[in-house]
C-alpha cells in the first residue's frame, strides 16, 4: 500500500481541522439563527395579536358574523385566532381554529408566549370589555424559513471545502518543496557520489538537517576512502608475492616426481591462481570506485573487443563466438574501462556456463554489447542483487565482477541489464551493456 506523502498529510489534516472548525461554527450559527428567528417571529406574533384584538372585539360587540379576512392557505401555514372571555369561553374564532388541536383557552396566561405541538401561541391581556385574543402561528412556517436560511448559508460554505483542500494542498506542496529536494539530494548519494549537499536558500530547519547529513556523508566518505585505500594497498602489496609464489609453485610442479607431490602442488597452484584473480579484482574494484569509465573521446568498441578476445587463453578463446559489425561502433568510454567490463563479463559467462558450451559476444550499432551464455536460468528475485558487491549466485566466484561492471558502466553514462532466461529461451543468461554513442554534429 502506497503511503501518503507529507504534503498530502498536511493538506488532509489541515483541511480536516478547518472542516471541524467550520462544522462547529455552523452548529453555533444554526443555534443563534434559530434563537434570533424565534424571537423575531414571537415579536411579530405579539404585535399581530395586539393589532387584531380591537378589530375582533369590535366585530364581536357589534354582532358582525363575518370573520377577519385571511388568504387561502394550507392548514399548516394559517394563522389561527380566537376571542375568549374572562371565564374561558370562546366568543369567536377563525374557521381553521376549530379544526386545530389547541390548548384550552383557560390554560393560556395573558401576556405570555406559549408552545403547543405544532404551534406557537400568544394571549393578549383582557381589554376593558373583558375580552382577550389568543393567536396561534404554526411552527412549520418557522422551520421552513430556518431551512431556507440554513440552505442559503451552507451551499456556498460546502462549496468552499474542495476549494480549501486544493488551496491547502498547493500551499503545502510549495512549502514542502525544499524537503523533497533534500530527499532527492540524499537519494542521489551513493558509494560513487559522496559530495556535500548544498542547502542553498532552504529554510533554517532543513539547513540544519542538511548540515547533519553532510557530517554523516563526510565521515562515510572517510571510512570508504580508508577501506578503498586499504584494499588497493593490500592488492598492490600482494600482487608481487603472489606472482613469485605462483612462479615457484609452477617450477616445483615441473620438478615433482611423485603423484602425491604433484597433487599437492596442483592444489597450491589453483589456490594461488584464485588469489591472483582476487588481487586483480580488488585492483579493478578500486579503479571502478574511483569513477573510471567516462571519456571525452569516442572509441571503436569493435577494435577494443577484438583486442580483449585476442588476449584470452586459447582454451577460452575457442569457446568465444563473436559477432562484430564491419563498421566501427563508437562510444564514449575509457578503453581500459571497457576492457575491464568485457573481461569480467566473459569471465562470468565462462564460469557459469556448462563446460565446452559457447559464449556469444554480440556488438551492434548504438553501442550495445551483449554477452550470452548457456546454463540454468537465474530466478527473477535474484537478478537485481547480482550487481551488488560480493553478491554470489552460484560457483566459487568473488561476487565482484558484475558489481565492477555496473560501477564502470554507470560512470560512463550507460546501463547494464541482466536478463535471464535469455530471450526466446527457457534458460541462459545475457548481460547487455548500452553505452553512450558520440553526439553527431549536424
Tab-separated table of C-alpha atoms in Angstrom:
chain	number	residue	atom	x	y	z
A	1	UNK	CA	0.000	0.000	0.000
A	2	UNK	CA	1.445	3.353	-1.012
A	3	UNK	CA	1.992	5.738	1.883
A	4	UNK	CA	0.618	9.259	1.636
A	5	UNK	CA	3.192	11.995	1.075
A	6	UNK	CA	3.924	14.532	3.788
A	7	UNK	CA	2.373	17.363	1.775
A	8	UNK	CA	-0.776	15.286	1.288
A	9	UNK	CA	-0.948	14.532	5.019
A	10	UNK	CA	-0.501	18.220	5.861
A	11	UNK	CA	-3.214	19.179	3.383
A	12	UNK	CA	-5.533	16.449	4.679
A	13	UNK	CA	-5.192	17.226	8.383
A	14	UNK	CA	-5.266	20.986	7.835
A	15	UNK	CA	-8.438	20.656	5.785
A	16	UNK	CA	-9.977	18.325	8.377
A	17	UNK	CA	-9.124	20.835	11.109
A	18	UNK	CA	-10.685	23.662	9.137
A	19	UNK	CA	-13.702	21.469	8.421
A	20	UNK	CA	-14.101	20.746	12.152
A	21	UNK	CA	-13.928	24.459	12.950
A	22	UNK	CA	-16.352	25.117	10.112
A	23	UNK	CA	-18.777	22.467	11.417
A	24	UNK	CA	-18.611	23.954	14.914
A	25	UNK	CA	-19.246	27.417	13.510
A	26	UNK	CA	-22.210	26.092	11.507
A	27	UNK	CA	-23.737	24.480	14.608
A	28	UNK	CA	-23.255	27.666	16.624
A	29	UNK	CA	-24.648	29.787	13.800
A	30	UNK	CA	-27.670	27.477	13.488
A	31	UNK	CA	-28.399	27.808	17.219
A	32	UNK	CA	-28.073	31.602	17.079
A	33	UNK	CA	-30.150	31.804	13.905
A	34	UNK	CA	-32.933	29.673	15.388
A	35	UNK	CA	-32.954	31.713	18.595
A	36	UNK	CA	-32.988	35.071	16.807
A	37	UNK	CA	-35.573	33.880	14.301
A	38	UNK	CA	-37.740	32.522	17.112
A	39	UNK	CA	-37.517	35.840	18.907
A	40	UNK	CA	-38.427	37.765	15.744
A	41	UNK	CA	-41.411	35.534	14.973
A	42	UNK	CA	-42.616	35.807	18.594
A	43	UNK	CA	-42.422	39.590	18.371
A	44	UNK	CA	-44.426	39.540	15.155
A	45	UNK	CA	-46.949	37.201	16.821
A	46	UNK	CA	-47.382	39.588	19.751
A	47	UNK	CA	-47.752	42.635	17.521
A	48	UNK	CA	-50.279	40.822	15.316
A	49	UNK	CA	-52.362	39.794	18.329
A	50	UNK	CA	-52.476	43.311	19.731
A	51	UNK	CA	-53.344	44.724	16.324
A	52	UNK	CA	-56.204	42.236	15.780
A	53	UNK	CA	-57.734	42.450	19.269
A	54	UNK	CA	-59.575	45.788	18.747
A	55	UNK	CA	-60.908	44.657	15.383
A	56	UNK	CA	-62.139	41.240	16.501
A	57	UNK	CA	-63.537	42.619	19.778
A	58	UNK	CA	-65.451	45.348	17.898
A	59	UNK	CA	-66.860	42.774	15.460
A	60	UNK	CA	-67.995	40.621	18.398
A	61	UNK	CA	-69.626	43.503	20.214
A	62	UNK	CA	-71.367	44.698	17.042
A	63	UNK	CA	-72.533	41.187	16.225
A	64	UNK	CA	-70.793	41.071	12.914
A	65	UNK	CA	-70.652	37.443	11.861
A	66	UNK	CA	-68.048	37.863	9.114
A	67	UNK	CA	-64.576	36.585	10.005
A	68	UNK	CA	-61.411	38.573	9.713
A	69	UNK	CA	-60.365	38.087	6.087
A	70	UNK	CA	-57.400	35.747	5.554
A	71	UNK	CA	-55.784	34.458	2.376
A	72	UNK	CA	-56.489	30.876	1.366
A	73	UNK	CA	-53.511	28.971	2.789
A	74	UNK	CA	-52.949	25.376	3.923
A	75	UNK	CA	-53.693	24.344	7.480
A	76	UNK	CA	-50.003	24.207	8.467
A	77	UNK	CA	-49.455	27.776	7.273
A	78	UNK	CA	-52.644	29.502	8.503
A	79	UNK	CA	-52.619	31.977	11.384
A	80	UNK	CA	-55.345	30.961	13.897
A	81	UNK	CA	-57.111	33.164	16.417
A	82	UNK	CA	-59.891	33.006	18.951
A	83	UNK	CA	-61.531	35.645	21.118
A	84	UNK	CA	-62.148	34.486	24.692
A	85	UNK	CA	-63.934	35.868	27.727
A	86	UNK	CA	-62.562	36.009	31.274
A	87	UNK	CA	-64.378	32.799	32.166
A	88	UNK	CA	-62.594	30.944	29.341
A	89	UNK	CA	-65.496	30.862	26.914
A	90	UNK	CA	-64.571	31.132	23.244
A	91	UNK	CA	-66.582	34.032	21.854
A	92	UNK	CA	-65.282	33.959	18.291
A	93	UNK	CA	-62.596	32.058	16.388
A	94	UNK	CA	-61.300	31.617	12.876
A	95	UNK	CA	-62.701	28.782	10.807
A	96	UNK	CA	-59.487	26.743	10.855
A	97	UNK	CA	-59.027	27.242	14.597
A	98	UNK	CA	-61.967	24.946	15.215
A	99	UNK	CA	-60.167	22.100	13.408
A	100	UNK	CA	-56.805	22.592	15.050
A	101	UNK	CA	-55.786	20.899	18.299
A	102	UNK	CA	-55.037	23.828	20.599
A	103	UNK	CA	-54.741	24.101	24.391
A	104	UNK	CA	-57.837	25.084	26.336
A	105	UNK	CA	-58.434	28.796	26.321
A	106	UNK	CA	-58.311	28.927	30.123
A	107	UNK	CA	-54.815	27.340	30.168
A	108	UNK	CA	-53.129	30.237	28.374
A	109	UNK	CA	-51.808	33.038	30.556
A	110	UNK	CA	-52.417	36.546	29.231
A	111	UNK	CA	-49.325	38.397	28.023
A	112	UNK	CA	-47.204	35.255	27.636
A	113	UNK	CA	-45.965	33.288	24.643
A	114	UNK	CA	-46.519	29.532	24.946
A	115	UNK	CA	-45.778	26.445	22.900
A	116	UNK	CA	-48.051	23.606	21.847
A	117	UNK	CA	-47.491	20.664	19.493
A	118	UNK	CA	-47.037	22.255	16.070
A	119	UNK	CA	-47.886	25.819	17.212
A	120	UNK	CA	-46.562	28.879	18.945
A	121	UNK	CA	-49.314	30.758	20.864
A	122	UNK	CA	-49.802	34.147	22.490
A	123	UNK	CA	-52.730	35.508	24.554
A	124	UNK	CA	-53.234	39.232	24.953
A	125	UNK	CA	-54.252	40.759	28.264
A	126	UNK	CA	-58.005	41.308	28.674
A	127	UNK	CA	-59.304	44.625	27.401
A	128	UNK	CA	-61.928	46.854	29.040
A	129	UNK	CA	-64.681	44.625	27.619
A	130	UNK	CA	-63.185	41.595	29.370
A	131	UNK	CA	-62.020	40.033	26.139
A	132	UNK	CA	-58.617	38.669	25.094
A	133	UNK	CA	-57.338	37.442	21.766
A	134	UNK	CA	-55.408	34.194	21.572
A	135	UNK	CA	-53.417	33.743	18.403
A	136	UNK	CA	-51.547	30.630	17.182
A	137	UNK	CA	-48.873	30.524	14.461
A	138	UNK	CA	-47.827	27.120	13.003
A	139	UNK	CA	-44.204	26.116	13.613
A	140	UNK	CA	-43.951	24.650	10.117
A	141	UNK	CA	-43.549	28.115	8.662
A	142	UNK	CA	-40.746	28.912	11.068
A	143	UNK	CA	-38.973	25.638	10.304
A	144	UNK	CA	-39.281	26.262	6.590
A	145	UNK	CA	-37.800	29.719	6.966
A	146	UNK	CA	-34.969	28.245	9.081
A	147	UNK	CA	-34.252	25.563	6.467
A	148	UNK	CA	-34.184	28.093	3.661
A	149	UNK	CA	-31.845	30.375	5.623
A	150	UNK	CA	-29.506	27.489	6.515
A	151	UNK	CA	-29.540	26.156	2.945
A	152	UNK	CA	-28.642	29.570	1.578
A	153	UNK	CA	-25.770	29.719	4.060
A	154	UNK	CA	-24.496	26.135	3.769
A	155	UNK	CA	-24.380	25.742	0.000
A	156	UNK	CA	-21.575	28.259	-0.596
A	157	UNK	CA	-19.815	27.098	2.564
A	158	UNK	CA	-19.860	23.458	1.413
A	159	UNK	CA	-18.531	24.538	-1.952
A	160	UNK	CA	-15.578	26.131	-0.139
A	161	UNK	CA	-14.386	22.796	1.272
A	162	UNK	CA	-12.976	21.373	-2.018
A	163	UNK	CA	-11.508	24.775	-2.789
A	164	UNK	CA	-9.895	24.826	0.658
A	165	UNK	CA	-8.470	21.326	0.026
A	166	UNK	CA	-6.946	22.459	-3.270
A	167	UNK	CA	-5.518	25.667	-1.826
A	168	UNK	CA	-4.079	23.965	1.256
A	169	UNK	CA	-2.646	21.186	-0.933
A	170	UNK	CA	-0.975	23.701	-3.216
A	171	UNK	CA	0.409	25.689	-0.285
A	172	UNK	CA	1.718	22.548	1.444
A	173	UNK	CA	3.364	21.280	-1.743
A	174	UNK	CA	5.018	24.636	-2.297
A	175	UNK	CA	6.092	24.881	1.334
A	176	UNK	CA	7.488	21.323	1.451
A	177	UNK	CA	9.257	21.515	-1.918
A	178	UNK	CA	12.655	22.063	-0.214
A	179	UNK	CA	12.064	18.894	1.821
A	180	UNK	CA	11.509	16.905	-1.367
A	181	UNK	CA	14.658	18.462	-2.829
A	182	UNK	CA	16.591	17.375	0.265
A	183	UNK	CA	15.229	13.839	-0.106
A	184	UNK	CA	16.250	13.759	-3.760
A	185	UNK	CA	19.743	15.026	-2.904
A	186	UNK	CA	20.162	12.347	-0.223
A	187	UNK	CA	18.860	9.625	-2.563
A	188	UNK	CA	21.375	10.693	-5.220
A	189	UNK	CA	24.287	9.930	-2.888
A	190	UNK	CA	25.876	6.503	-3.060
A	191	UNK	CA	29.290	4.915	-2.916
A	192	UNK	CA	30.373	6.687	-6.095
A	193	UNK	CA	28.979	10.095	-5.137
A	194	UNK	CA	29.597	11.447	-1.656
A	195	UNK	CA	29.803	15.193	-2.276
A	196	UNK	CA	28.282	17.582	0.240
A	197	UNK	CA	24.664	18.687	-0.113
A	198	UNK	CA	24.238	22.370	-0.959
A	199	UNK	CA	21.407	23.668	1.221
A	200	UNK	CA	21.080	26.802	-0.911
A	201	UNK	CA	18.219	29.017	0.237
A	202	UNK	CA	16.337	26.292	2.098
A	203	UNK	CA	14.590	27.079	5.401
A	204	UNK	CA	16.734	27.061	8.537
A	205	UNK	CA	15.324	23.737	9.787
A	206	UNK	CA	16.250	21.963	6.558
A	207	UNK	CA	19.674	23.619	6.546
A	208	UNK	CA	20.294	22.060	9.961
A	209	UNK	CA	19.212	18.644	8.662
A	210	UNK	CA	21.417	19.085	5.584
A	211	UNK	CA	24.310	20.007	7.864
A	212	UNK	CA	23.843	16.829	9.912
A	213	UNK	CA	23.579	14.723	6.738
A	214	UNK	CA	26.718	16.367	5.366
A	215	UNK	CA	28.513	15.376	8.553
A	216	UNK	CA	27.450	11.761	8.050
A	217	UNK	CA	28.490	11.915	4.393
A	218	UNK	CA	31.924	13.282	5.331
A	219	UNK	CA	32.511	10.523	7.874
A	220	UNK	CA	31.205	7.897	5.465
A	221	UNK	CA	33.469	9.222	2.699
A	222	UNK	CA	36.446	8.997	5.027
A	223	UNK	CA	35.550	5.440	6.006
A	224	UNK	CA	35.051	4.354	2.388
A	225	UNK	CA	38.242	6.068	1.330
A	226	UNK	CA	40.129	4.272	4.074
A	227	UNK	CA	38.546	0.976	3.021
A	228	UNK	CA	39.410	1.529	-0.630
A	229	UNK	CA	42.915	2.636	0.203
A	230	UNK	CA	43.431	-0.467	2.316
A	231	UNK	CA	42.056	-2.758	-0.396
A	232	UNK	CA	44.175	-1.058	-3.065
A	233	UNK	CA	47.346	-1.127	-0.984
A	234	UNK	CA	46.748	-4.709	0.064
A	235	UNK	CA	46.165	-5.748	-3.556
A	236	UNK	CA	49.316	-3.945	-4.689
A	237	UNK	CA	51.345	-5.463	-1.877
A	238	UNK	CA	50.009	-8.961	-2.567
A	239	UNK	CA	50.402	-8.892	-6.318
A	240	UNK	CA	54.172	-9.377	-6.396
A	241	UNK	CA	54.394	-12.037	-3.640
A	242	UNK	CA	51.536	-13.992	-5.210
A	243	UNK	CA	53.212	-13.849	-8.614
A	244	UNK	CA	56.510	-15.054	-7.130
A	245	UNK	CA	54.818	-17.822	-5.179
A	246	UNK	CA	52.889	-18.901	-8.267
A	247	UNK	CA	56.071	-18.991	-10.381
A	248	UNK	CA	57.924	-21.030	-7.780
A	249	UNK	CA	54.989	-23.412	-7.410
A	250	UNK	CA	54.880	-23.985	-11.165
A	251	UNK	CA	58.653	-24.643	-11.174
A	252	UNK	CA	58.298	-27.059	-8.294
A	253	UNK	CA	55.446	-28.726	-10.177
A	254	UNK	CA	57.741	-29.363	-13.122
A	255	UNK	CA	60.365	-30.936	-10.861
A	256	UNK	CA	57.924	-33.033	-8.821
A	257	UNK	CA	58.360	-36.797	-9.149
A	258	UNK	CA	55.649	-38.445	-7.055
A	259	UNK	CA	51.875	-38.293	-7.639
A	260	UNK	CA	51.348	-37.021	-4.092
A	261	UNK	CA	53.701	-34.089	-4.642
A	262	UNK	CA	52.055	-33.304	-7.974
A	263	UNK	CA	48.573	-33.330	-6.420
A	264	UNK	CA	49.601	-31.032	-3.561
A	265	UNK	CA	51.370	-28.621	-5.892
A	266	UNK	CA	48.354	-28.573	-8.251
A	267	UNK	CA	46.105	-27.667	-5.338
A	268	UNK	CA	48.534	-24.963	-4.250
A	269	UNK	CA	48.717	-23.598	-7.784
A	270	UNK	CA	44.906	-23.434	-8.009
A	271	UNK	CA	44.771	-21.583	-4.691
A	272	UNK	CA	47.417	-19.107	-5.850
A	273	UNK	CA	45.664	-18.632	-9.186
A	274	UNK	CA	42.465	-17.842	-7.298
A	275	UNK	CA	44.341	-15.384	-5.083
A	276	UNK	CA	45.845	-13.767	-8.181
A	277	UNK	CA	42.399	-13.299	-9.662
A	278	UNK	CA	41.143	-11.858	-6.375
A	279	UNK	CA	44.029	-9.379	-6.307
A	280	UNK	CA	43.202	-8.378	-9.885
A	281	UNK	CA	39.531	-7.935	-8.989
A	282	UNK	CA	40.379	-5.773	-5.976
A	283	UNK	CA	42.533	-3.521	-8.137
A	284	UNK	CA	39.731	-3.277	-10.689
A	285	UNK	CA	37.257	-2.515	-7.900
A	286	UNK	CA	39.440	0.319	-6.655
A	287	UNK	CA	39.565	1.797	-10.146
A	288	UNK	CA	35.808	1.344	-10.616
A	289	UNK	CA	35.074	3.044	-7.286
A	290	UNK	CA	37.344	5.889	-8.341
A	291	UNK	CA	34.907	6.592	-11.201
A	292	UNK	CA	36.804	5.487	-14.287
A	293	UNK	CA	34.703	4.936	-17.349
A	294	UNK	CA	33.730	8.294	-18.759
A	295	UNK	CA	35.713	9.669	-21.651
A	296	UNK	CA	35.533	12.880	-23.613
A	297	UNK	CA	36.546	10.995	-26.763
A	298	UNK	CA	34.728	8.217	-28.600
A	299	UNK	CA	36.462	4.879	-29.195
A	300	UNK	CA	35.728	1.996	-31.525
A	301	UNK	CA	34.263	-0.829	-29.440
A	302	UNK	CA	34.783	-3.368	-32.229
A	303	UNK	CA	38.561	-2.844	-32.151
A	304	UNK	CA	38.637	-2.988	-28.343
A	305	UNK	CA	36.555	-6.170	-28.351
A	306	UNK	CA	38.964	-7.889	-30.773
A	307	UNK	CA	41.905	-6.932	-28.577
A	308	UNK	CA	40.246	-8.301	-25.421
A	309	UNK	CA	39.328	-11.588	-27.152
A	310	UNK	CA	42.855	-11.936	-28.540
A	311	UNK	CA	44.316	-11.733	-25.031
A	312	UNK	CA	42.262	-14.663	-23.750
A	313	UNK	CA	43.843	-18.040	-23.253
A	314	UNK	CA	43.476	-20.360	-26.274
A	315	UNK	CA	41.157	-22.714	-24.386
A	316	UNK	CA	38.886	-19.802	-23.511
A	317	UNK	CA	39.100	-18.086	-26.893
A	318	UNK	CA	37.957	-21.322	-28.544
A	319	UNK	CA	34.638	-21.033	-26.710
A	320	UNK	CA	34.014	-17.408	-27.696
A	321	UNK	CA	31.718	-16.832	-30.677
A	322	UNK	CA	31.820	-13.163	-31.514
A	323	UNK	CA	29.507	-11.268	-33.839
A	324	UNK	CA	31.118	-7.933	-34.649
A	325	UNK	CA	29.937	-5.490	-37.323
A	326	UNK	CA	32.387	-4.494	-40.045
A	327	UNK	CA	31.762	-0.802	-39.433
A	328	UNK	CA	33.140	0.945	-36.347
A	329	UNK	CA	30.898	1.062	-33.254
A	330	UNK	CA	31.783	4.289	-31.485
A	331	UNK	CA	31.046	5.055	-27.834
A	332	UNK	CA	32.270	7.408	-25.157
A	333	UNK	CA	34.072	5.181	-22.662
A	334	UNK	CA	37.638	4.821	-21.457
A	335	UNK	CA	39.356	1.953	-23.387
A	336	UNK	CA	40.820	0.377	-20.235
A	337	UNK	CA	37.446	0.605	-18.511
A	338	UNK	CA	35.734	-1.109	-21.461
A	339	UNK	CA	38.354	-3.864	-21.402
A	340	UNK	CA	37.689	-4.430	-17.699
A	341	UNK	CA	33.922	-4.608	-18.309
A	342	UNK	CA	34.212	-7.032	-21.247
A	343	UNK	CA	36.776	-9.241	-19.465
A	344	UNK	CA	34.586	-9.535	-16.395
A	345	UNK	CA	31.514	-10.364	-18.461
A	346	UNK	CA	33.444	-13.035	-20.364
A	347	UNK	CA	34.831	-14.484	-17.110
A	348	UNK	CA	31.326	-14.554	-15.634
A	349	UNK	CA	29.905	-16.283	-18.724
A	350	UNK	CA	32.690	-18.883	-18.882
A	351	UNK	CA	32.398	-19.647	-15.184
A	352	UNK	CA	28.611	-20.116	-15.099
A	353	UNK	CA	28.080	-21.951	-18.385
A	354	UNK	CA	28.383	-25.696	-18.981
A	355	UNK	CA	31.949	-26.810	-19.828
A	356	UNK	CA	32.646	-26.553	-23.542
A	357	UNK	CA	29.480	-24.561	-24.290
A	358	UNK	CA	29.871	-21.422	-26.414
A	359	UNK	CA	29.850	-17.894	-25.071
A	360	UNK	CA	28.396	-15.465	-27.601
A	361	UNK	CA	29.601	-11.889	-27.948
A	362	UNK	CA	27.458	-9.573	-29.985
A	363	UNK	CA	28.218	-5.935	-30.703
A	364	UNK	CA	25.816	-3.798	-32.671
A	365	UNK	CA	25.389	-0.204	-33.680
A	366	UNK	CA	24.060	2.066	-30.992
A	367	UNK	CA	26.923	0.998	-28.693
A	368	UNK	CA	25.146	-2.119	-27.441
A	369	UNK	CA	27.219	-5.089	-26.271
A	370	UNK	CA	25.725	-8.460	-25.325
A	371	UNK	CA	27.497	-11.393	-23.698
A	372	UNK	CA	25.317	-14.516	-23.562
A	373	UNK	CA	25.946	-17.969	-22.164
A	374	UNK	CA	24.000	-21.168	-21.688
A	375	UNK	CA	23.067	-22.651	-18.347
A	376	UNK	CA	20.268	-22.654	-15.811
A	377	UNK	CA	18.155	-19.527	-15.651
A	378	UNK	CA	18.517	-17.217	-12.682
A	379	UNK	CA	15.372	-16.538	-10.671
A	380	UNK	CA	13.869	-13.091	-11.209
A	381	UNK	CA	14.137	-12.357	-7.489
A	382	UNK	CA	17.920	-12.888	-7.628
A	383	UNK	CA	18.666	-10.847	-10.752
A	384	UNK	CA	18.538	-7.432	-9.113
A	385	UNK	CA	21.045	-8.449	-6.442
A	386	UNK	CA	23.698	-9.797	-8.806
A	387	UNK	CA	25.316	-6.379	-9.247
A	388	UNK	CA	25.749	-5.821	-5.507
A	389	UNK	CA	29.243	-6.035	-4.103
A	390	UNK	CA	30.228	-9.576	-3.035
A	391	UNK	CA	26.890	-10.973	-4.267
A	392	UNK	CA	27.407	-14.557	-5.460
A	393	UNK	CA	24.715	-16.693	-7.048
A	394	UNK	CA	26.437	-19.946	-7.978
A	395	UNK	CA	30.013	-21.132	-8.273
A	396	UNK	CA	33.155	-20.063	-6.439
A	397	UNK	CA	33.463	-16.507	-7.767
A	398	UNK	CA	34.191	-13.467	-5.662
A	399	UNK	CA	30.913	-11.612	-6.263
A	400	UNK	CA	32.773	-8.605	-7.678
A	401	UNK	CA	32.702	-8.963	-11.467
A	402	UNK	CA	29.182	-7.725	-12.189
A	403	UNK	CA	29.477	-5.072	-9.492
A	404	UNK	CA	32.635	-3.717	-11.132
A	405	UNK	CA	30.849	-3.706	-14.499
A	406	UNK	CA	27.896	-1.859	-13.019
A	407	UNK	CA	30.123	0.806	-11.462
A	408	UNK	CA	32.135	1.421	-14.640
A	409	UNK	CA	29.130	1.436	-16.984
A	410	UNK	CA	27.241	3.856	-14.707
A	411	UNK	CA	30.251	6.163	-14.554
A	412	UNK	CA	30.349	6.123	-18.361
A	413	UNK	CA	26.698	7.179	-18.530
A	414	UNK	CA	25.456	3.789	-19.749
A	415	UNK	CA	23.419	0.997	-18.237
A	416	UNK	CA	23.918	-2.691	-17.521
A	417	UNK	CA	20.962	-5.046	-17.953
A	418	UNK	CA	20.910	-8.601	-16.600
A	419	UNK	CA	18.482	-10.872	-18.448
A	420	UNK	CA	17.659	-14.479	-17.547
A	421	UNK	CA	16.393	-16.608	-19.117
A	422	UNK	CA	17.704	-15.458	-22.467
A	423	UNK	CA	15.115	-14.058	-24.914
A	424	UNK	CA	13.130	-16.777	-26.737
A	425	UNK	CA	14.582	-19.436	-24.409
A	426	UNK	CA	13.848	-21.158	-21.114
A	427	UNK	CA	17.427	-20.947	-19.874
A	428	UNK	CA	20.592	-18.975	-20.360
A	429	UNK	CA	21.951	-15.640	-19.201
A	430	UNK	CA	22.509	-12.377	-21.072
A	431	UNK	CA	24.445	-9.332	-19.892
A	432	UNK	CA	23.621	-6.299	-22.048
A	433	UNK	CA	25.683	-3.111	-21.872
A	434	UNK	CA	24.322	0.024	-23.523
A	435	UNK	CA	26.810	2.880	-23.749
A	436	UNK	CA	26.551	6.477	-24.906
A	437	UNK	CA	27.199	6.959	-28.633
A	438	UNK	CA	29.068	10.120	-29.644
A	439	UNK	CA	26.998	13.172	-30.446
A	440	UNK	CA	26.910	13.786	-34.165
A	441	UNK	CA	27.436	17.278	-35.482
A	442	UNK	CA	24.736	18.490	-37.829
